[in-house]
Coordinates of C-alpha atoms in Angstrom, one line a residue:
Chain A
M24 CA 5.6 9.2 57.1
P25 CA 3.2 10.9 59.3
T26 CA 5.0 12.7 62.1
A27 CA 4.2 12.1 66.0
Q28 CA 2.6 15.3 65.9
H29 CA 0.2 14.3 63.1
K30 CA -0.8 11.3 64.9
R31 CA -1.5 13.1 68.0
I32 CA -3.7 15.6 66.2
L33 CA -5.7 12.7 64.8
V34 CA -6.1 10.8 67.8
L35 CA -7.4 14.0 69.6
A36 CA -9.7 14.4 66.7
L37 CA -11.1 11.1 67.1
F38 CA -11.3 11.4 71.0
A39 CA -13.2 14.7 70.5
G40 CA -15.7 13.2 68.2
L41 CA -16.2 10.0 70.2
V42 CA -16.9 12.1 73.7
S43 CA -19.0 14.7 71.9
L44 CA -21.3 11.8 70.5
W45 CA -21.1 10.3 74.0
L46 CA -22.4 13.8 75.8
A47 CA -24.9 14.3 73.0
T48 CA -26.6 10.8 73.9
S49 CA -26.7 11.0 77.4
T50 CA -27.6 14.8 77.9
G51 CA -30.9 16.1 77.9
G52 CA -34.4 16.6 79.5
T53 CA -34.3 13.1 80.5
A54 CA -30.8 12.7 81.9
I55 CA -29.7 9.1 81.0
P56 CA -26.5 8.0 83.2
A57 CA -23.5 8.1 81.0
T58 CA -22.6 4.6 81.6
E59 CA -26.0 3.0 80.4
V60 CA -25.7 4.9 77.0
L61 CA -23.5 2.3 75.3
T62 CA -25.9 -0.5 76.7
H63 CA -28.7 1.2 75.1
L64 CA -26.8 1.7 71.8
L65 CA -26.0 -1.9 71.6
S66 CA -29.1 -3.5 72.9
N67 CA -32.9 -2.9 72.3
D68 CA -34.8 -3.4 75.8
G69 CA -37.7 -1.4 74.6
S70 CA -37.3 0.9 77.6
T71 CA -38.1 4.5 77.3
H72 CA -34.2 5.6 77.9
D73 CA -33.8 3.0 75.0
E74 CA -36.1 4.8 72.8
I75 CA -34.8 8.2 73.6
V76 CA -31.1 7.1 72.8
D77 CA -31.7 5.2 69.6
R78 CA -34.6 6.8 68.2
L79 CA -34.0 10.5 69.4
R80 CA -30.5 11.5 70.3
L81 CA -28.4 9.3 68.3
P82 CA -29.9 10.2 64.8
R83 CA -29.7 13.8 65.6
A84 CA -26.2 13.7 67.2
L85 CA -25.1 11.6 63.9
S86 CA -26.9 14.4 62.0
A87 CA -25.0 17.0 63.6
F88 CA -21.5 15.3 63.4
A89 CA -22.3 14.8 59.5
V90 CA -23.0 18.6 58.9
G91 CA -20.1 19.7 61.4
G92 CA -17.8 17.5 59.3
L93 CA -19.4 18.7 55.9
L94 CA -19.0 22.2 56.7
A95 CA -15.7 22.2 57.9
L96 CA -14.4 20.1 54.7
A97 CA -16.2 22.5 52.7
G98 CA -14.5 25.6 54.6
A99 CA -11.1 23.8 54.0
F100 CA -11.7 23.2 50.2
M101 CA -12.7 26.6 49.5
Q102 CA -9.8 28.3 51.6
V103 CA -7.3 26.3 49.1
L104 CA -9.4 27.6 46.3
L105 CA -9.0 31.2 47.8
R106 CA -5.8 30.9 49.3
N107 CA -7.3 32.6 52.0
P108 CA -8.3 31.4 55.6
L109 CA -11.4 33.4 55.4
G110 CA -13.1 31.0 52.8
D111 CA -16.5 29.6 54.3
P112 CA -19.5 28.7 52.8
Y113 CA -21.7 30.8 54.6
I114 CA -19.6 34.0 54.5
L115 CA -19.2 33.3 50.4
G116 CA -23.1 33.2 50.2
I117 CA -22.6 29.8 49.0
S118 CA -25.1 28.2 52.0
G119 CA -27.5 31.2 51.2
G120 CA -27.8 30.3 47.8
A121 CA -28.7 26.5 49.1
S122 CA -31.3 27.9 51.6
A123 CA -33.1 29.9 49.4
A124 CA -33.2 27.1 46.9
V125 CA -34.6 24.7 49.6
L126 CA -37.1 27.4 50.9
G127 CA -38.2 27.5 47.1
V128 CA -38.4 23.6 47.2
M129 CA -40.4 23.9 50.6
L130 CA -42.8 26.6 49.1
L131 CA -43.5 24.5 45.9
G132 CA -44.7 21.8 48.4
L133 CA -42.3 19.2 47.3
P134 CA -41.3 16.4 49.6
A135 CA -38.3 16.4 51.9
F136 CA -36.4 14.1 49.4
W137 CA -36.1 17.2 46.8
H138 CA -34.1 19.2 49.6
T139 CA -30.8 17.9 48.8
P140 CA -30.8 18.2 45.1
G141 CA -32.4 21.7 45.3
A142 CA -29.8 22.8 47.7
L143 CA -27.1 21.4 45.4
V144 CA -28.4 23.7 42.4
G145 CA -28.7 26.5 44.8
A146 CA -25.1 26.0 45.9
L147 CA -23.5 25.5 42.6
F148 CA -25.4 28.4 41.2
S149 CA -24.2 30.8 44.0
T150 CA -20.8 29.3 43.5
L151 CA -20.5 30.2 39.9
L152 CA -21.9 33.6 40.8
V153 CA -19.6 34.5 43.3
F154 CA -16.4 33.1 41.6
G155 CA -17.3 34.4 38.1
L156 CA -17.9 37.8 39.3
S157 CA -15.0 38.3 41.3
R158 CA -12.7 36.5 38.7
G159 CA -12.3 39.9 37.0
A160 CA -8.9 40.2 35.1
G161 CA -6.6 37.4 36.2
D162 CA -6.4 35.7 39.6
W163 CA -9.0 36.5 42.5
R164 CA -8.4 38.8 44.9
S165 CA -9.3 37.9 48.5
E166 CA -11.0 41.1 49.5
R167 CA -13.1 41.3 46.2
L168 CA -14.3 37.8 46.6
L169 CA -15.2 38.3 50.3
L170 CA -17.0 41.2 49.4
T171 CA -18.8 39.4 46.5
G172 CA -19.9 36.8 48.6
V173 CA -21.0 39.2 51.3
V174 CA -23.3 40.9 48.7
I175 CA -24.6 37.8 47.0
A176 CA -25.2 36.5 50.6
A177 CA -27.2 39.8 51.3
G178 CA -29.3 39.2 48.0
W179 CA -30.1 35.8 48.9
S180 CA -31.3 36.8 52.1
A181 CA -33.5 39.4 50.5
L182 CA -35.0 36.5 48.2
I183 CA -35.4 34.6 51.4
S184 CA -37.4 37.3 53.0
F185 CA -39.5 37.4 50.2
V186 CA -40.3 33.8 50.3
L187 CA -41.0 33.8 53.9
S188 CA -43.3 36.8 53.5
I189 CA -45.4 34.9 50.9
S190 CA -45.4 31.5 53.0
P191 CA -48.4 30.3 54.6
P192 CA -48.1 31.6 58.5
V193 CA -48.3 27.8 60.2
R194 CA -45.3 26.9 58.1
L195 CA -43.2 30.0 59.1
P196 CA -41.8 28.9 62.6
G197 CA -40.4 25.9 61.0
M198 CA -38.8 27.4 58.1
L199 CA -37.6 30.2 60.5
F200 CA -36.0 27.7 62.8
W201 CA -34.6 25.8 59.8
L202 CA -33.1 29.0 58.1
M203 CA -30.9 29.8 61.6
G204 CA -29.6 26.3 61.5
D205 CA -31.5 23.8 63.3
L206 CA -31.1 20.1 64.1
G207 CA -34.7 19.7 65.5
D208 CA -35.8 17.9 62.5
A209 CA -32.7 16.2 61.4
D210 CA -33.2 12.3 61.8
R211 CA -32.0 10.8 58.8
P212 CA -27.9 11.2 59.0
L213 CA -27.2 8.2 56.6
L214 CA -27.0 10.5 53.4
P215 CA -25.0 13.6 55.0
L216 CA -22.5 11.0 56.7
L217 CA -22.3 9.2 53.2
L218 CA -21.7 12.5 51.5
M219 CA -19.2 13.5 54.2
S220 CA -17.0 10.2 53.9
L221 CA -17.4 10.8 50.0
G222 CA -15.8 14.4 50.4
L223 CA -13.3 13.2 52.9
A224 CA -11.9 10.3 50.5
I225 CA -11.6 12.6 47.5
G226 CA -10.0 15.3 49.5
L227 CA -7.6 12.7 50.7
L228 CA -6.5 11.6 47.1
R229 CA -6.0 15.0 46.5
A230 CA -4.6 16.0 49.4
R231 CA -0.9 16.6 48.6
D232 CA -2.1 18.6 45.4
L233 CA -4.2 20.6 48.1
N234 CA -1.0 21.5 50.0
L235 CA 0.8 22.7 46.8
A236 CA -2.5 24.8 45.7
A237 CA -2.6 26.6 49.0
R238 CA 0.7 28.2 47.7
G239 CA -0.8 29.4 44.6
L240 CA -2.1 27.5 41.6
T241 CA 0.7 28.4 39.4
Q242 CA 3.2 26.9 42.0
A243 CA 1.2 23.8 42.0
A244 CA 1.0 23.5 38.3
S245 CA 5.0 23.9 37.9
L246 CA 5.3 21.0 40.5
G247 CA 2.8 18.8 38.4
V248 CA -0.8 19.5 39.7
N249 CA -3.5 19.2 37.2
T250 CA -4.7 22.6 38.3
A251 CA -7.7 23.1 35.8
R252 CA -9.1 20.0 37.1
L253 CA -8.3 20.2 40.6
R254 CA -10.2 23.7 40.6
L255 CA -13.3 22.1 39.2
E256 CA -13.3 19.3 41.9
L257 CA -12.8 22.1 44.3
Y258 CA -15.9 24.1 43.1
F259 CA -18.2 21.0 42.9
L260 CA -17.1 19.4 46.0
G261 CA -17.6 22.8 48.1
A262 CA -20.8 23.2 46.6
L263 CA -21.8 19.5 47.2
L264 CA -20.7 19.4 50.7
T265 CA -22.6 22.8 51.6
A266 CA -25.5 21.7 49.9
A267 CA -25.7 18.3 51.8
A268 CA -25.4 20.2 55.2
V269 CA -27.8 22.9 54.2
A270 CA -30.3 20.3 53.5
T271 CA -29.9 18.7 56.7
A272 CA -29.5 21.7 59.1
G273 CA -30.3 24.6 57.4
A274 CA -27.6 27.6 57.1
V275 CA -25.2 26.9 60.1
G276 CA -22.4 29.5 59.9
F277 CA -18.7 29.7 60.6
I278 CA -17.9 25.8 61.1
G279 CA -16.1 26.0 58.1
L280 CA -13.9 28.9 59.2
I281 CA -13.3 28.0 62.8
V282 CA -12.4 24.2 62.3
P283 CA -9.5 24.5 59.7
H284 CA -8.0 27.2 61.4
M285 CA -8.0 25.4 64.6
V286 CA -6.4 22.3 63.2
R287 CA -3.6 24.5 61.7
R288 CA -3.0 25.9 65.2
L289 CA -2.5 22.7 66.3
G290 CA 0.2 22.2 63.8
G291 CA -1.8 20.3 61.0
T292 CA -1.2 22.5 57.9
D293 CA -0.8 19.1 55.9
H294 CA -4.3 18.5 54.3
R295 CA -3.5 14.7 54.5
I296 CA -3.7 15.4 58.3
L297 CA -6.1 18.7 58.2
L298 CA -8.9 17.0 56.3
P299 CA -9.6 13.9 58.2
A300 CA -9.0 16.0 61.4
A301 CA -11.0 18.9 60.4
A302 CA -14.1 16.4 59.5
L303 CA -13.9 14.8 63.0
L304 CA -13.5 18.0 65.1
G305 CA -16.1 19.9 62.7
G306 CA -18.3 16.7 63.7
A307 CA -17.5 17.0 67.3
L308 CA -17.9 20.8 67.6
L309 CA -21.5 20.9 65.9
V310 CA -22.7 17.8 68.1
L311 CA -21.4 20.0 71.1
A312 CA -22.9 23.1 70.1
D313 CA -26.3 21.5 69.2
T314 CA -26.2 19.6 72.5
A315 CA -25.7 22.8 74.3
A316 CA -28.3 24.4 72.2
R317 CA -31.1 22.0 73.1
S318 CA -30.0 22.2 77.2
V319 CA -29.0 25.6 77.9
I320 CA -32.6 27.0 78.2
S321 CA -34.4 23.5 78.4
P322 CA -37.1 22.8 77.6
M323 CA -37.0 25.4 74.9
Q324 CA -34.4 25.0 72.2
L325 CA -32.0 27.4 70.4
P326 CA -31.2 26.9 66.8
V327 CA -27.8 25.6 66.9
G328 CA -26.7 28.4 64.1
V329 CA -27.1 31.1 66.7
L330 CA -24.2 29.3 69.1
T331 CA -22.0 28.7 65.9
A332 CA -22.3 32.3 65.0
L333 CA -21.4 33.3 68.5
L334 CA -18.1 31.3 68.0
G335 CA -17.5 32.1 64.4
V336 CA -17.8 35.9 64.6
P337 CA -15.3 36.7 67.0
T338 CA -12.9 34.1 65.0
F339 CA -13.7 35.7 61.9
L340 CA -12.6 39.0 63.0
F341 CA -9.4 37.9 64.8
L342 CA -8.2 36.3 61.3
L343 CA -9.2 39.3 59.6
H344 CA -7.5 41.7 62.0
R345 CA -4.3 39.3 62.0
R346 CA -4.5 39.3 58.1
V347 CA -4.7 43.2 57.8
R348 CA -1.5 43.3 60.1
T349 CA 0.8 41.1 58.2
Chain B
M16 CA 26.5 17.6 23.8
T17 CA 23.0 16.6 25.4
V18 CA 20.3 18.9 24.2
L19 CA 18.2 19.5 27.0
L20 CA 15.7 22.0 25.6
D21 CA 15.0 22.4 22.2
V22 CA 12.6 25.2 20.9
R23 CA 11.6 25.7 17.2
G24 CA 9.7 28.3 15.7
L25 CA 8.2 29.5 19.0
N26 CA 5.7 32.4 19.1
V27 CA 4.3 33.8 22.2
T28 CA 2.0 37.0 22.9
I29 CA 0.8 38.3 25.9
G30 CA -2.5 40.4 25.5
G31 CA -1.8 40.6 21.8
K32 CA 2.0 42.0 22.2
P33 CA 4.5 39.8 20.8
V34 CA 7.3 38.5 23.4
C35 CA 9.0 36.6 20.8
E36 CA 8.4 35.4 17.1
Q37 CA 9.9 32.3 15.7
L38 CA 12.3 31.8 18.7
D39 CA 14.8 28.9 18.2
L40 CA 16.6 28.0 21.4
T41 CA 18.6 25.0 22.3
I42 CA 19.7 24.6 25.7
E43 CA 22.3 21.8 26.3
A44 CA 23.6 20.2 29.4
N45 CA 26.3 22.2 31.4
Q46 CA 24.6 25.4 30.2
S47 CA 23.8 28.3 32.2
W48 CA 21.4 30.9 30.5
A49 CA 20.6 34.4 31.3
L50 CA 17.4 35.6 30.0
L51 CA 17.3 39.5 29.7
G52 CA 15.0 42.3 28.7
R53 CA 13.4 45.7 29.8
N54 CA 10.4 45.6 32.0
G55 CA 7.2 44.2 30.6
A56 CA 9.2 42.4 27.8
G57 CA 7.6 39.2 28.6
K58 CA 10.3 37.5 30.6
T59 CA 8.0 35.9 32.9
T60 CA 5.7 35.0 30.2
L61 CA 8.2 33.2 28.5
V62 CA 9.5 31.3 31.6
H63 CA 6.0 30.2 32.2
Q64 CA 5.7 29.0 28.5
L65 CA 9.2 27.1 28.6
A66 CA 7.8 25.4 31.8
G67 CA 4.6 24.3 30.1
L68 CA 2.4 26.6 32.3
R69 CA 0.8 28.1 29.1
P70 CA -0.6 26.5 26.2
V71 CA 1.5 26.6 23.0
E72 CA 0.3 29.2 20.5
A73 CA 2.8 28.3 17.4
G74 CA 6.0 26.1 17.2
R75 CA 7.1 23.2 19.5
I76 CA 9.2 22.8 22.8
R77 CA 11.0 19.5 23.5
I78 CA 12.5 18.7 26.9
N79 CA 15.1 15.7 27.0
G80 CA 13.6 14.7 23.7
H81 CA 9.7 14.7 24.6
D82 CA 7.5 17.0 23.3
L83 CA 6.2 19.1 26.2
T84 CA 2.7 19.3 25.6
E85 CA 2.2 15.5 25.4
L86 CA 4.0 14.8 28.9
S87 CA 1.7 14.4 31.7
P88 CA 1.9 17.5 34.4
K89 CA 3.6 15.2 36.9
A90 CA 6.4 13.7 34.2
R91 CA 7.0 17.3 33.0
A92 CA 7.6 18.5 36.8
R93 CA 10.3 15.8 36.9
E94 CA 12.3 17.5 34.0
I95 CA 11.6 21.0 34.6
G96 CA 11.6 23.2 37.6
V97 CA 10.4 26.8 38.1
L98 CA 11.1 29.2 40.7
L99 CA 8.3 31.8 40.3
Q100 CA 9.0 35.7 40.6
H101 CA 7.0 35.7 44.0
S102 CA 7.0 33.4 46.5
S103 CA 3.8 32.6 48.8
R104 CA 3.5 31.9 52.4
G105 CA 0.3 29.9 51.9
F106 CA -1.2 28.8 55.4
G107 CA 1.7 28.7 57.3
A108 CA 3.4 25.3 56.6
S109 CA 6.8 24.7 58.0
V110 CA 10.1 25.1 56.1
F111 CA 10.6 21.6 55.9
E112 CA 7.2 20.7 54.8
T113 CA 7.9 23.2 51.9
V114 CA 10.9 21.9 51.0
L115 CA 9.7 18.1 51.1
S116 CA 6.8 19.4 48.9
G117 CA 9.1 19.5 46.1
R118 CA 9.2 15.9 46.0
H119 CA 5.9 15.8 44.9
P120 CA 6.1 15.1 41.2
H121 CA 8.1 11.7 42.2
L122 CA 5.6 10.3 44.4
S123 CA 2.3 8.6 43.4
T124 CA -0.9 9.7 44.4
M125 CA -1.5 8.4 47.9
A126 CA 2.1 7.9 48.9
W127 CA 4.0 9.7 52.0
E128 CA 7.5 10.8 51.4
N129 CA 9.9 7.9 52.5
A130 CA 13.1 8.3 54.2
E131 CA 15.1 9.1 51.2
D132 CA 13.0 11.9 50.2
H133 CA 13.2 13.5 53.7
A134 CA 17.0 13.1 53.3
I135 CA 17.1 14.9 50.0
A136 CA 15.0 17.8 51.8
K137 CA 17.5 17.8 54.6
R138 CA 20.3 18.2 52.3
A139 CA 18.7 21.0 50.3
I140 CA 17.8 22.9 53.5
A141 CA 21.4 22.5 54.5
R142 CA 22.9 23.7 51.1
L143 CA 20.9 26.8 51.6
G144 CA 22.2 27.6 55.2
L145 CA 18.2 26.9 56.4
D146 CA 19.1 24.3 59.1
A147 CA 18.1 26.5 62.0
L148 CA 14.7 27.7 60.1
S149 CA 13.7 24.1 59.5
E150 CA 10.8 23.8 61.9
R151 CA 9.8 27.6 61.5
S152 CA 6.4 28.5 59.8
L153 CA 6.6 30.3 56.6
D154 CA 4.6 33.1 58.1
T155 CA 7.4 34.0 60.2
L156 CA 10.0 34.2 57.4
S157 CA 11.6 37.3 55.9
G158 CA 11.3 37.8 52.4
G159 CA 14.9 36.6 51.7
E160 CA 14.3 33.6 53.8
L161 CA 11.5 32.7 52.0
R162 CA 13.2 32.9 48.7
R163 CA 15.9 30.3 49.9
V164 CA 13.0 28.1 51.1
E165 CA 11.9 28.1 47.5
L166 CA 15.4 27.6 46.0
A167 CA 15.6 24.6 48.4
R168 CA 12.4 23.1 47.2
L169 CA 13.6 23.6 43.8
L170 CA 16.8 21.6 44.7
A171 CA 14.7 18.8 46.4
Q172 CA 12.7 18.3 43.0
E173 CA 15.6 17.2 41.3
T174 CA 15.0 17.9 37.9
S175 CA 17.3 18.3 34.6
L176 CA 16.4 21.6 33.6
C177 CA 15.6 24.6 36.2
L178 CA 13.9 28.0 35.2
L179 CA 14.4 30.7 37.9
D180 CA 12.3 33.9 37.4
E181 CA 14.5 36.8 39.3
P182 CA 16.1 34.4 41.8
M183 CA 18.1 37.1 43.5
N184 CA 14.7 39.0 44.7
H185 CA 14.9 39.6 48.4
L186 CA 18.6 38.5 48.8
D187 CA 21.1 40.4 50.3
L188 CA 24.8 40.3 48.8
A189 CA 26.1 37.4 50.7
Y190 CA 23.0 35.3 50.0
Q191 CA 23.2 36.2 46.5
A192 CA 26.5 34.9 46.0
S193 CA 26.2 31.6 48.2
S194 CA 22.8 30.8 46.4
L195 CA 24.2 31.7 43.1
D196 CA 27.1 29.2 44.1
V197 CA 24.9 26.5 44.9
L198 CA 22.7 26.8 41.9
Y199 CA 25.7 26.9 39.8
Q200 CA 27.0 23.7 41.3
T201 CA 23.9 21.8 40.9
Y202 CA 22.6 22.8 37.5
V203 CA 25.9 23.5 35.6
A204 CA 26.3 19.8 35.3
P205 CA 26.0 16.9 33.0
S206 CA 22.5 16.4 31.9
R207 CA 21.4 19.4 33.7
A208 CA 21.1 23.2 32.6
M209 CA 19.6 26.5 34.1
L210 CA 18.1 29.7 32.7
M211 CA 17.3 32.7 34.8
V212 CA 15.7 35.9 34.5
L213 CA 18.1 38.4 35.7
H214 CA 18.1 42.5 35.6
D215 CA 21.7 43.1 36.0
P216 CA 23.6 42.1 32.9
N217 CA 26.9 42.2 35.1
L218 CA 25.5 39.6 37.3
A219 CA 24.2 37.8 34.0
Y220 CA 27.8 38.1 32.3
R221 CA 29.4 36.4 35.5
A222 CA 27.0 33.9 36.3
C223 CA 25.9 32.9 32.8
D224 CA 27.6 31.5 29.8
H225 CA 24.7 32.2 27.3
W226 CA 22.2 34.8 26.9
L227 CA 18.7 35.2 25.5
I228 CA 17.8 38.8 25.3
L229 CA 14.2 39.9 24.4
L230 CA 13.8 43.2 22.6
G231 CA 10.6 43.7 23.5
D232 CA 8.9 43.9 20.0
G233 CA 9.2 40.4 19.4
H234 CA 12.8 40.3 18.4
W235 CA 15.4 38.3 20.2
R236 CA 19.1 37.2 20.3
A237 CA 20.4 34.4 21.8
G238 CA 23.8 32.8 22.1
P239 CA 27.2 32.4 24.1
R240 CA 27.5 35.4 26.3
D241 CA 30.5 37.0 24.3
S242 CA 28.5 37.3 21.0
V243 CA 25.6 38.8 22.5
A244 CA 26.7 41.1 25.2
D245 CA 27.4 44.0 23.2
P246 CA 26.7 47.8 24.6
A247 CA 24.9 48.8 21.3
L248 CA 22.6 45.8 21.5
L249 CA 22.0 46.2 25.6
S250 CA 21.3 50.1 24.7
L251 CA 18.5 49.2 22.4
T252 CA 17.5 46.3 24.7
Y253 CA 16.9 48.6 27.7
G254 CA 16.3 51.8 25.5
H255 CA 18.9 53.4 27.5
P256 CA 22.7 54.1 26.6
I257 CA 24.8 51.3 28.2
E258 CA 28.5 51.5 28.0
R259 CA 30.8 48.6 28.0
I260 CA 34.0 49.2 30.3
D261 CA 36.8 46.3 30.3
S262 CA 38.4 45.7 33.8
T263 CA 40.8 43.1 34.7
H264 CA 37.9 41.2 36.0
G265 CA 36.2 41.2 32.9
P266 CA 33.9 43.5 31.2
V267 CA 31.2 46.0 33.3
F268 CA 28.1 47.5 31.9
M269 CA 27.6 50.8 33.1
P270 CA 24.0 52.5 32.3
R271 CA 24.6 56.5 31.7
T272 CA 23.1 58.2 34.2
S273 CA 22.8 62.4 34.7
L274 CA 24.4 61.6 38.1
E275 CA 27.7 61.0 36.8
G276 CA 29.5 64.3 36.2
A277 CA 26.9 66.4 38.0
P278 CA 28.3 69.2 40.6
D279 CA 28.7 67.6 44.1
N280 CA 25.7 69.5 45.9
H281 CA 26.3 68.2 49.3
D282 CA 29.1 70.5 50.2
A283 CA 27.3 73.7 48.6
A284 CA 24.2 72.9 50.6
D285 CA 26.2 72.8 54.0

């Protein structure tokens, strides 16, 4: 029985998602009256506005939505795995591994189709590296894990600099923008949307297990959770969702940190509510951030990763400060 | 008598060090067991072993006639409940949500807790005196309050056997007494039993009718408390001289310390 508060959180998240998409399709260099957007979405009259909405803004907005949802879910899963609200694919170096792998694929000149599998290999490898190295004896210590993640991320960024320095100069601006987290070329939202739904579906099947695992894996095992399997699923899902996000939009940081925290603050600590709400709010947040990124200094465009970092860095510091105090 | 837990020939080691060798243990319904042993003897490891949280090295454990290793994790969690030594706050779920999570092994994968589960959780919260804290986040609780939340969660799990690792941690005297009463009323009952790790032989004597002592080198003693509660055995167990003083309220076990008989220096210092 979801409580009234649970329902309010879901309605709010859904509303935020819809409003963000509506704003994203109406805002931009060519302002399209908000009331017209729906007509353009539903019909096809061949007008310029129709083209802009259907071909440019909607695919980009949906891609942003999917990437935001993917990252928020990946963050929520990693936080359970680490039992630490500072878990985030970007901070732990998972995004870095995926980015380096995709750059490698770009350098080899392989078609864009290979970005997602490449990113998955990079993300999985990075996950194994971070968790394997910080395991040590017994359970993970959060500090050790975060430190390992930060150092691995630094390693990836060195590798990325190396790839960039040997890349042909004409491809550099594109690669750089993509690295900072950019949705300029994200016009195929279908695969990321499907993967986000898959991640959400698996997460919902395991939602009660996640609630228990958040209080410790031994505790969860004593209540009947198959923790070995759960841990494996969380590793793999975390890496897969991060990889799909990175392949679509590069390394967008901090969404996985900010959004689950926001939902918990609203009262949604139960993962049966937290996961769908985080997917919707993560999507909404990135759509809004991307709309702002392409509007604030229009006609120039900012990479959206710059904006999410501006929001994420203070959130991280706030959470860290609060944890140290308690 | 109904046998709940039947352990035969169990070997447990931790890091190559023996916790118990060839342990035979029969816990019957209506019994309350104390698990005693010095620091590092492996009490927590044995509790995890009996709860099915570690793989069995040698021997077998049966709960209510089922081999523990053959039960699914959820079926096992419907038979055996565990209070871990350390309670965790997680991500700040509410007291009610946490107690309700004790119903997990009784629910199918996608099910939400129904009205009956809510009623069970509410009763458990009331029995541990947590009504006023029901909506509070675990983040805001004291250590003792958190301990009582875990105990309430355990009640809501409704298992036949309950294993408690230092249940009195963080509890003040009043809550020790009342929580012990609740545990006793709940688990010393037909078709139910409990085993608790305790540090104080006096509390163990009052609260438990059977003792299991780990000597620290793989040897163990088990049986009705009066057959085991021997000062010589306790002295050996703790590696420290312990005397038994019989009073009108039953025996008292006293560790010998250098404080006794030492000159009272307070007055001299003033």
